[in-house]
Coordinates of C-alpha atoms and ligand atoms in Angstrom, one line a residue:
M16 CA -201.7 -40.7 -109.0
Q17 CA -203.8 -37.7 -109.7
E18 CA -203.7 -36.8 -105.9
E19 CA -199.8 -37.3 -105.9
T20 CA -199.8 -34.8 -108.7
S21 CA -201.8 -32.4 -106.9
H22 CA -199.6 -32.6 -103.9
K23 CA -196.4 -31.9 -105.9
Q24 CA -198.1 -29.0 -107.6
K25 CA -199.3 -27.4 -104.5
L26 CA -196.0 -27.7 -103.0
A27 CA -194.0 -26.2 -105.8
E28 CA -196.6 -23.4 -105.7
F29 CA -195.8 -23.3 -102.1
E30 CA -192.1 -23.0 -102.5
A31 CA -192.3 -20.4 -105.4
R32 CA -194.3 -18.2 -102.8
I33 CA -191.6 -18.9 -100.5
A34 CA -189.0 -17.9 -103.0
R35 CA -190.6 -14.7 -103.6
G36 CA -190.7 -13.6 -100.3
E37 CA -194.7 -13.9 -99.8
K38 CA -195.8 -14.4 -96.2
I39 CA -197.6 -17.8 -95.5
E40 CA -200.5 -17.1 -93.6
P41 CA -202.7 -19.5 -91.3
G42 CA -205.7 -20.2 -94.0
D43 CA -203.1 -20.9 -96.7
W44 CA -202.1 -24.3 -98.0
M45 CA -198.8 -25.5 -96.3
P46 CA -197.2 -29.0 -96.1
D47 CA -198.1 -30.8 -93.2
E48 CA -194.3 -31.0 -92.1
Y49 CA -194.2 -27.0 -92.3
R50 CA -197.1 -26.7 -89.9
R51 CA -195.5 -29.2 -87.5
Q52 CA -192.2 -27.5 -87.2
L53 CA -193.6 -24.2 -86.9
I54 CA -195.9 -25.6 -84.0
R55 CA -192.8 -27.2 -82.6
M56 CA -190.7 -24.0 -82.8
I57 CA -193.3 -21.6 -81.7
S58 CA -194.6 -23.2 -79.0
Q59 CA -191.3 -24.1 -77.6
H60 CA -190.3 -20.4 -78.2
A61 CA -193.9 -19.6 -75.9
H62 CA -192.6 -22.3 -73.3
S63 CA -189.2 -20.5 -73.1
E64 CA -190.9 -16.9 -72.7
V65 CA -193.1 -18.0 -69.6
V66 CA -190.5 -20.3 -68.1
G67 CA -188.0 -17.5 -68.6
M68 CA -190.0 -15.2 -66.0
L69 CA -189.1 -17.5 -63.1
P70 CA -185.4 -16.7 -62.9
E71 CA -185.5 -13.0 -62.7
G72 CA -189.1 -13.1 -61.1
A73 CA -187.3 -14.6 -57.7
W74 CA -185.6 -11.1 -57.7
I75 CA -188.5 -8.8 -58.0
T76 CA -189.1 -8.4 -54.1
H77 CA -185.2 -8.3 -53.5
A78 CA -184.1 -5.7 -56.2
P79 CA -181.8 -3.1 -54.8
N80 CA -183.8 -0.2 -55.1
L81 CA -187.2 1.1 -56.2
R82 CA -186.1 1.8 -60.0
R83 CA -184.6 -1.7 -60.4
K84 CA -187.6 -3.1 -59.2
L85 CA -190.0 -1.4 -61.7
V86 CA -188.1 -2.3 -64.5
L87 CA -187.6 -5.7 -63.5
M88 CA -191.3 -6.1 -62.9
A89 CA -192.0 -4.4 -66.2
K90 CA -189.4 -6.8 -68.1
V91 CA -190.9 -9.9 -66.4
Q92 CA -194.5 -8.9 -67.6
D93 CA -193.4 -8.4 -71.2
E94 CA -192.1 -11.7 -71.2
A95 CA -195.6 -13.0 -70.0
G96 CA -197.3 -11.1 -72.8
H97 CA -194.6 -12.3 -75.4
G98 CA -195.3 -15.9 -74.4
Q99 CA -199.2 -15.2 -75.1
Y100 CA -198.4 -13.7 -78.7
L101 CA -196.7 -17.0 -79.3
Y102 CA -199.1 -19.3 -77.9
H103 CA -201.7 -17.6 -80.2
A104 CA -199.3 -17.6 -83.3
A105 CA -199.1 -21.6 -82.6
E106 CA -203.2 -21.8 -82.2
S107 CA -203.3 -20.1 -85.6
L108 CA -201.7 -23.2 -87.1
G109 CA -204.3 -25.5 -85.5
A110 CA -202.1 -26.2 -81.8
T111 CA -204.6 -25.7 -78.6
R112 CA -203.4 -24.2 -75.7
E113 CA -204.3 -27.5 -73.5
E114 CA -201.9 -29.6 -75.9
M115 CA -199.1 -27.3 -75.6
L116 CA -199.2 -26.9 -72.1
D117 CA -199.5 -30.4 -71.4
A118 CA -196.6 -31.4 -73.6
L119 CA -194.5 -28.6 -71.5
L120 CA -195.8 -30.0 -68.1
S121 CA -195.2 -33.8 -68.9
G122 CA -191.8 -32.8 -69.9
R123 CA -192.2 -33.9 -73.4
A124 CA -191.8 -30.0 -74.9
K125 CA -188.7 -28.2 -74.8
Y126 CA -187.8 -24.8 -73.6
A127 CA -184.5 -22.7 -73.4
S128 CA -182.1 -24.8 -71.6
I129 CA -180.6 -21.6 -70.1
F130 CA -183.6 -21.0 -67.9
N131 CA -182.6 -24.1 -65.9
Y132 CA -179.8 -22.4 -64.4
P133 CA -180.4 -20.3 -60.9
T134 CA -179.9 -16.6 -60.9
L135 CA -177.8 -16.7 -57.6
T136 CA -177.1 -12.9 -57.3
W137 CA -178.6 -9.7 -58.4
V138 CA -176.3 -9.2 -60.9
D139 CA -177.5 -12.4 -62.5
V140 CA -180.4 -10.4 -63.6
A141 CA -178.1 -7.9 -65.4
W142 CA -176.6 -10.8 -67.1
V143 CA -179.9 -12.3 -68.0
G144 CA -180.8 -9.0 -69.5
W145 CA -177.6 -8.2 -71.5
L146 CA -176.5 -11.8 -72.6
V147 CA -179.8 -13.8 -72.7
D148 CA -182.3 -11.3 -73.8
G149 CA -179.4 -9.9 -76.2
A150 CA -179.1 -13.5 -77.8
A151 CA -182.7 -13.8 -78.3
I152 CA -182.7 -10.6 -80.0
K153 CA -180.3 -11.8 -82.3
N154 CA -182.3 -14.9 -83.1
Q155 CA -185.7 -13.0 -83.1
M156 CA -184.5 -10.3 -85.4
M157 CA -183.8 -13.3 -87.9
L158 CA -187.2 -14.8 -87.4
A159 CA -189.0 -11.3 -88.0
H160 CA -188.2 -12.4 -91.5
C161 CA -189.6 -15.9 -91.1
S162 CA -191.9 -17.1 -93.9
Y163 CA -194.8 -17.6 -91.9
G164 CA -196.8 -14.2 -91.3
P165 CA -198.0 -14.4 -87.9
Y166 CA -194.7 -15.6 -86.3
S167 CA -192.9 -13.1 -88.2
R168 CA -195.2 -10.3 -87.2
A169 CA -195.1 -11.3 -83.3
M170 CA -191.1 -11.1 -83.5
V171 CA -191.4 -7.4 -84.6
R172 CA -193.3 -6.4 -81.5
I173 CA -191.3 -8.8 -79.4
C174 CA -188.1 -7.5 -80.8
A175 CA -189.0 -4.1 -79.7
E176 CA -189.6 -5.2 -76.1
E177 CA -186.7 -7.1 -76.0
T178 CA -184.3 -4.3 -76.8
F179 CA -185.4 -2.4 -73.5
H180 CA -184.7 -5.6 -71.6
Y181 CA -181.3 -5.8 -73.5
K182 CA -180.5 -2.0 -72.8
Q183 CA -181.4 -2.5 -68.8
G184 CA -179.3 -5.3 -68.4
K185 CA -176.1 -3.7 -70.2
E186 CA -176.9 -0.2 -68.1
M187 CA -176.4 -2.4 -64.8
I188 CA -173.2 -4.3 -66.0
V189 CA -171.7 -0.8 -67.0
Q190 CA -172.3 0.9 -63.7
Y191 CA -170.9 -2.1 -61.5
M192 CA -167.9 -2.3 -63.7
T193 CA -167.1 1.3 -64.1
S194 CA -168.3 2.7 -60.8
G195 CA -168.9 -0.4 -58.7
T196 CA -167.2 -1.7 -55.5
P197 CA -164.6 -4.5 -55.7
E198 CA -167.3 -6.8 -54.4
Q199 CA -169.7 -5.8 -57.1
K200 CA -167.1 -6.2 -60.1
A201 CA -166.1 -9.5 -58.4
M202 CA -169.8 -10.5 -58.4
T203 CA -170.2 -9.4 -61.8
Q204 CA -167.0 -11.3 -63.3
D205 CA -168.6 -14.4 -61.5
G206 CA -171.8 -13.8 -63.4
L207 CA -170.3 -13.7 -66.7
N208 CA -168.3 -16.9 -65.8
R209 CA -171.8 -18.8 -65.2
W210 CA -173.7 -17.2 -68.1
W211 CA -171.8 -17.2 -70.8
Q212 CA -171.7 -20.7 -72.1
P213 CA -175.3 -21.5 -71.6
M214 CA -175.9 -18.1 -73.6
L215 CA -173.8 -19.8 -76.4
M216 CA -176.1 -22.6 -76.2
M217 CA -179.1 -20.8 -76.7
F218 CA -178.4 -20.5 -80.6
G219 CA -179.0 -24.4 -80.6
P220 CA -176.7 -27.2 -81.7
H221 CA -173.7 -26.7 -84.5
D222 CA -175.1 -26.5 -87.8
A223 CA -173.8 -30.2 -88.5
E224 CA -175.9 -31.4 -85.8
S225 CA -179.1 -29.5 -86.2
K226 CA -181.6 -31.9 -87.5
N227 CA -184.3 -29.4 -88.2
T228 CA -182.2 -26.5 -89.6
A229 CA -182.4 -27.9 -93.1
V230 CA -185.9 -27.8 -93.7
L231 CA -186.4 -24.7 -91.8
M232 CA -184.2 -23.1 -94.1
R233 CA -185.4 -24.7 -97.1
W234 CA -188.9 -23.1 -96.3
G235 CA -187.7 -19.4 -95.2
I236 CA -188.9 -20.3 -91.4
K237 CA -185.2 -19.8 -90.5
T238 CA -183.0 -17.6 -92.7
K239 CA -179.4 -18.2 -91.0
S240 CA -178.1 -21.1 -89.4
N241 CA -177.2 -21.6 -85.6
D242 CA -173.9 -21.3 -86.0
T243 CA -174.0 -17.8 -88.0
L244 CA -176.2 -16.3 -85.3
R245 CA -174.0 -17.7 -82.8
Q246 CA -171.1 -15.9 -84.5
E247 CA -172.8 -12.7 -85.1
F248 CA -173.5 -12.4 -81.5
I249 CA -170.1 -13.3 -80.4
N250 CA -168.3 -10.7 -82.3
E251 CA -170.8 -7.8 -81.5
E252 CA -170.6 -8.6 -77.4
V253 CA -167.0 -10.1 -77.1
P254 CA -165.2 -6.5 -77.4
E255 CA -168.0 -4.8 -75.1
L256 CA -167.5 -7.2 -72.6
L257 CA -163.4 -6.8 -72.6
A258 CA -163.7 -2.9 -72.8
L259 CA -165.5 -3.2 -69.6
G260 CA -162.3 -4.9 -68.1
L261 CA -164.3 -8.1 -68.3
T262 CA -162.8 -11.7 -68.9
L263 CA -164.3 -14.2 -70.7
P264 CA -164.3 -17.8 -69.5
D265 CA -163.0 -19.2 -72.3
P266 CA -159.2 -19.8 -72.4
D267 CA -159.2 -20.6 -76.2
L268 CA -160.8 -17.2 -77.0
K269 CA -158.9 -15.3 -79.9
F270 CA -159.4 -13.0 -82.5
N271 CA -158.8 -14.0 -85.9
E272 CA -157.7 -11.1 -88.1
E273 CA -158.4 -13.3 -91.2
T274 CA -161.6 -13.9 -90.9
G275 CA -162.9 -11.1 -88.4
N276 CA -164.4 -13.3 -86.0
W277 CA -163.8 -13.9 -82.3
Q278 CA -162.9 -17.7 -82.2
I279 CA -164.2 -19.7 -79.0
G280 CA -163.5 -22.8 -77.2
P281 CA -165.1 -25.8 -77.5
I282 CA -169.1 -25.8 -76.3
D283 CA -169.9 -28.6 -73.6
W284 CA -172.8 -30.2 -75.8
D285 CA -172.8 -33.1 -72.9
E286 CA -173.6 -30.3 -70.6
F287 CA -176.3 -29.0 -73.1
W288 CA -178.4 -32.3 -73.5
R289 CA -178.1 -33.2 -69.8
V290 CA -179.8 -29.9 -69.1
V291 CA -182.2 -30.5 -72.1
K292 CA -183.0 -33.7 -70.9
G293 CA -184.2 -32.5 -67.8
N294 CA -181.1 -32.9 -65.6
G295 CA -179.9 -29.3 -65.4
P296 CA -180.0 -27.4 -62.0
M297 CA -183.0 -26.2 -61.8
N298 CA -185.3 -28.5 -64.3
K299 CA -187.4 -29.8 -61.7
E300 CA -188.1 -26.1 -59.8
R301 CA -189.0 -24.6 -63.0
L302 CA -191.6 -27.2 -64.1
A303 CA -192.8 -27.6 -60.5
A304 CA -193.5 -23.9 -60.5
R305 CA -195.4 -23.7 -63.8
T306 CA -197.4 -26.9 -62.8
K307 CA -198.3 -25.1 -59.5
A308 CA -199.3 -22.0 -61.7
H309 CA -201.4 -24.0 -64.1
N310 CA -203.0 -25.5 -61.3
D311 CA -203.6 -22.7 -59.3
G312 CA -205.5 -21.4 -62.5
L313 CA -207.7 -24.1 -62.9
W314 CA -210.6 -22.3 -61.2
V315 CA -210.4 -19.3 -63.7
R316 CA -210.4 -21.7 -66.8
E317 CA -213.4 -23.3 -65.1
A318 CA -215.3 -20.1 -64.5
L319 CA -214.5 -18.7 -68.1
A320 CA -215.5 -22.1 -69.6
A321 CA -219.0 -21.8 -67.3
Y322 CA -219.7 -18.5 -68.2
A323 CA -218.8 -19.1 -72.0
E324 CA -221.3 -22.0 -71.8
K325 CA -223.9 -20.0 -70.0
T326 CA -223.8 -17.0 -72.5
S327 CA -223.6 -19.1 -76.1
Ligands
3HC429 N1 -182.5 -25.1 -75.3 C1 -183.5 -26.4 -75.4 N2 -183.8 -26.9 -76.7 C2 -182.9 -26.5 -77.3 C3 -182.2 -25.5 -77.7 C4 -181.9 -24.8 -76.7 N3 -181.3 -23.6 -76.2 N4 -181.4 -25.5 -78.8 C5 -181.8 -26.6 -79.5 N5 -182.9 -27.2 -79.0 C6 -183.7 -28.6 -79.1 C7 -184.4 -28.2 -80.3 O1 -185.3 -27.8 -79.7 C8 -184.3 -29.4 -81.0 O2 -185.2 -30.4 -80.4 P1 -186.8 -30.9 -80.9 O3 -186.4 -31.1 -82.3 O4 -187.1 -31.8 -80.2 O5 -187.6 -29.0 -80.9 C9 -183.1 -30.0 -80.8 O6 -182.3 -29.3 -79.7 C10 -182.2 -29.9 -82.0 O7 -182.0 -28.5 -82.4 P2 -182.1 -28.1 -83.8 O8 -180.9 -26.8 -83.8 O9 -182.4 -29.1 -84.7 O10 -183.4 -27.3 -83.7 P3 -183.9 -26.0 -84.2 O11 -183.6 -25.7 -85.5 O12 -185.2 -25.5 -83.9 O13 -183.2 -24.7 -83.7 C11 -183.6 -22.9 -81.9 C12 -183.1 -24.4 -81.9 C13 -182.6 -22.1 -82.5 C14 -183.8 -22.5 -80.5 C15 -184.8 -22.6 -83.0 O14 -185.9 -23.7 -82.4 C16 -185.3 -21.2 -82.6 O15 -184.9 -20.3 -83.2 N6 -186.3 -21.2 -81.8 C17 -187.2 -19.8 -81.6 C18 -186.5 -18.8 -80.7 C19 -186.4 -19.5 -79.3 O16 -187.1 -20.3 -78.8 N7 -185.8 -18.6 -78.3 C20 -185.7 -19.4 -77.2 C21 -185.3 -18.4 -76.4 S1 -186.6 -17.3 -76.0 C22 -185.9 -16.2 -74.8 O17 -184.9 -16.3 -74.3 C23 -186.8 -15.1 -74.3 C24 -186.0 -14.1 -73.1 O18 -186.4 -12.9 -73.3 C25 -186.8 -14.8 -71.9

């Protein structure tokens, strides 16, 4: 009985801290579910960053000029660093790198479904910058207010670097749509047709189907819902895409004067779950590439472990 009172009291104090806008730090008391949710979310975020290097990394050796090559190399390198920040943030909650990587490579853990789509042409690199990193920034600016200190602080640094990713992607699209050849304009429209809907899925299922959102918002991990963030991003980006003469691949898209929102047609959630469950266009290639990189790095981990043992 006494133990139960103590837990209730600790939970009440924890929730009062959240309500006051305090940051929860690694050594603080937290409900087991708060810890579990954060490990789930942060580790999958880290997996997304590292797997997200693959679609664009494939184009580094095919960049159209030296400047684009240098920019893309810097961007892909940034994503690796974001993965490291986020794995460290998850480790501050007690998760181990081995557990997290095993969950990824075994297919048990998730990562952003969008990275299971192929980058078929160079302009896809631009669309990943504008749309994928843009949507990630929208979500991550919200997470910068997350109640868990290490995660919110990682978001501040990551969002600063993502802004550069977003701008370099948008710069390319503007260039191709304003001064590109007819072939480049057609290639740009084709890319938008393929990336628009998978990008909308980055914000997660609709709120009514989002099984984690309620507890995440109760404890200040999320401060806006999936649908709210998705709508904000649509409202910001649609006018800019239309101004470039692009057509959104959504016949139901229309502006609602009353709400001020760009209303979209239905999102194909069957496609979403098919990809999340491992049956997307590139799932097998993505996990095979990550598995190869992990196996190729075994000798480094073994050498570091041997050195640590020798010097301890
Ligand atoms: N891809 C894959 N799985 C997804 C998903 C997506 N786009 N959206 C949701 N899911 C999964 C969730 O992980 C959850 O499964 P789980 O319980 O087994 O983990 C299930 O679908 C139900 O979704 P919920 O809405 O209940 O889950 P969340 O409340 O966690 O919301 C989220 C999903 C919005 C992705 C949230 O987890 C989140 O904000 N995560 C942190 C941000 C993140 O991971 N971003 C990924 C992109 S990072 C990126 O693009 C970087 C770029 O620069 C390379």
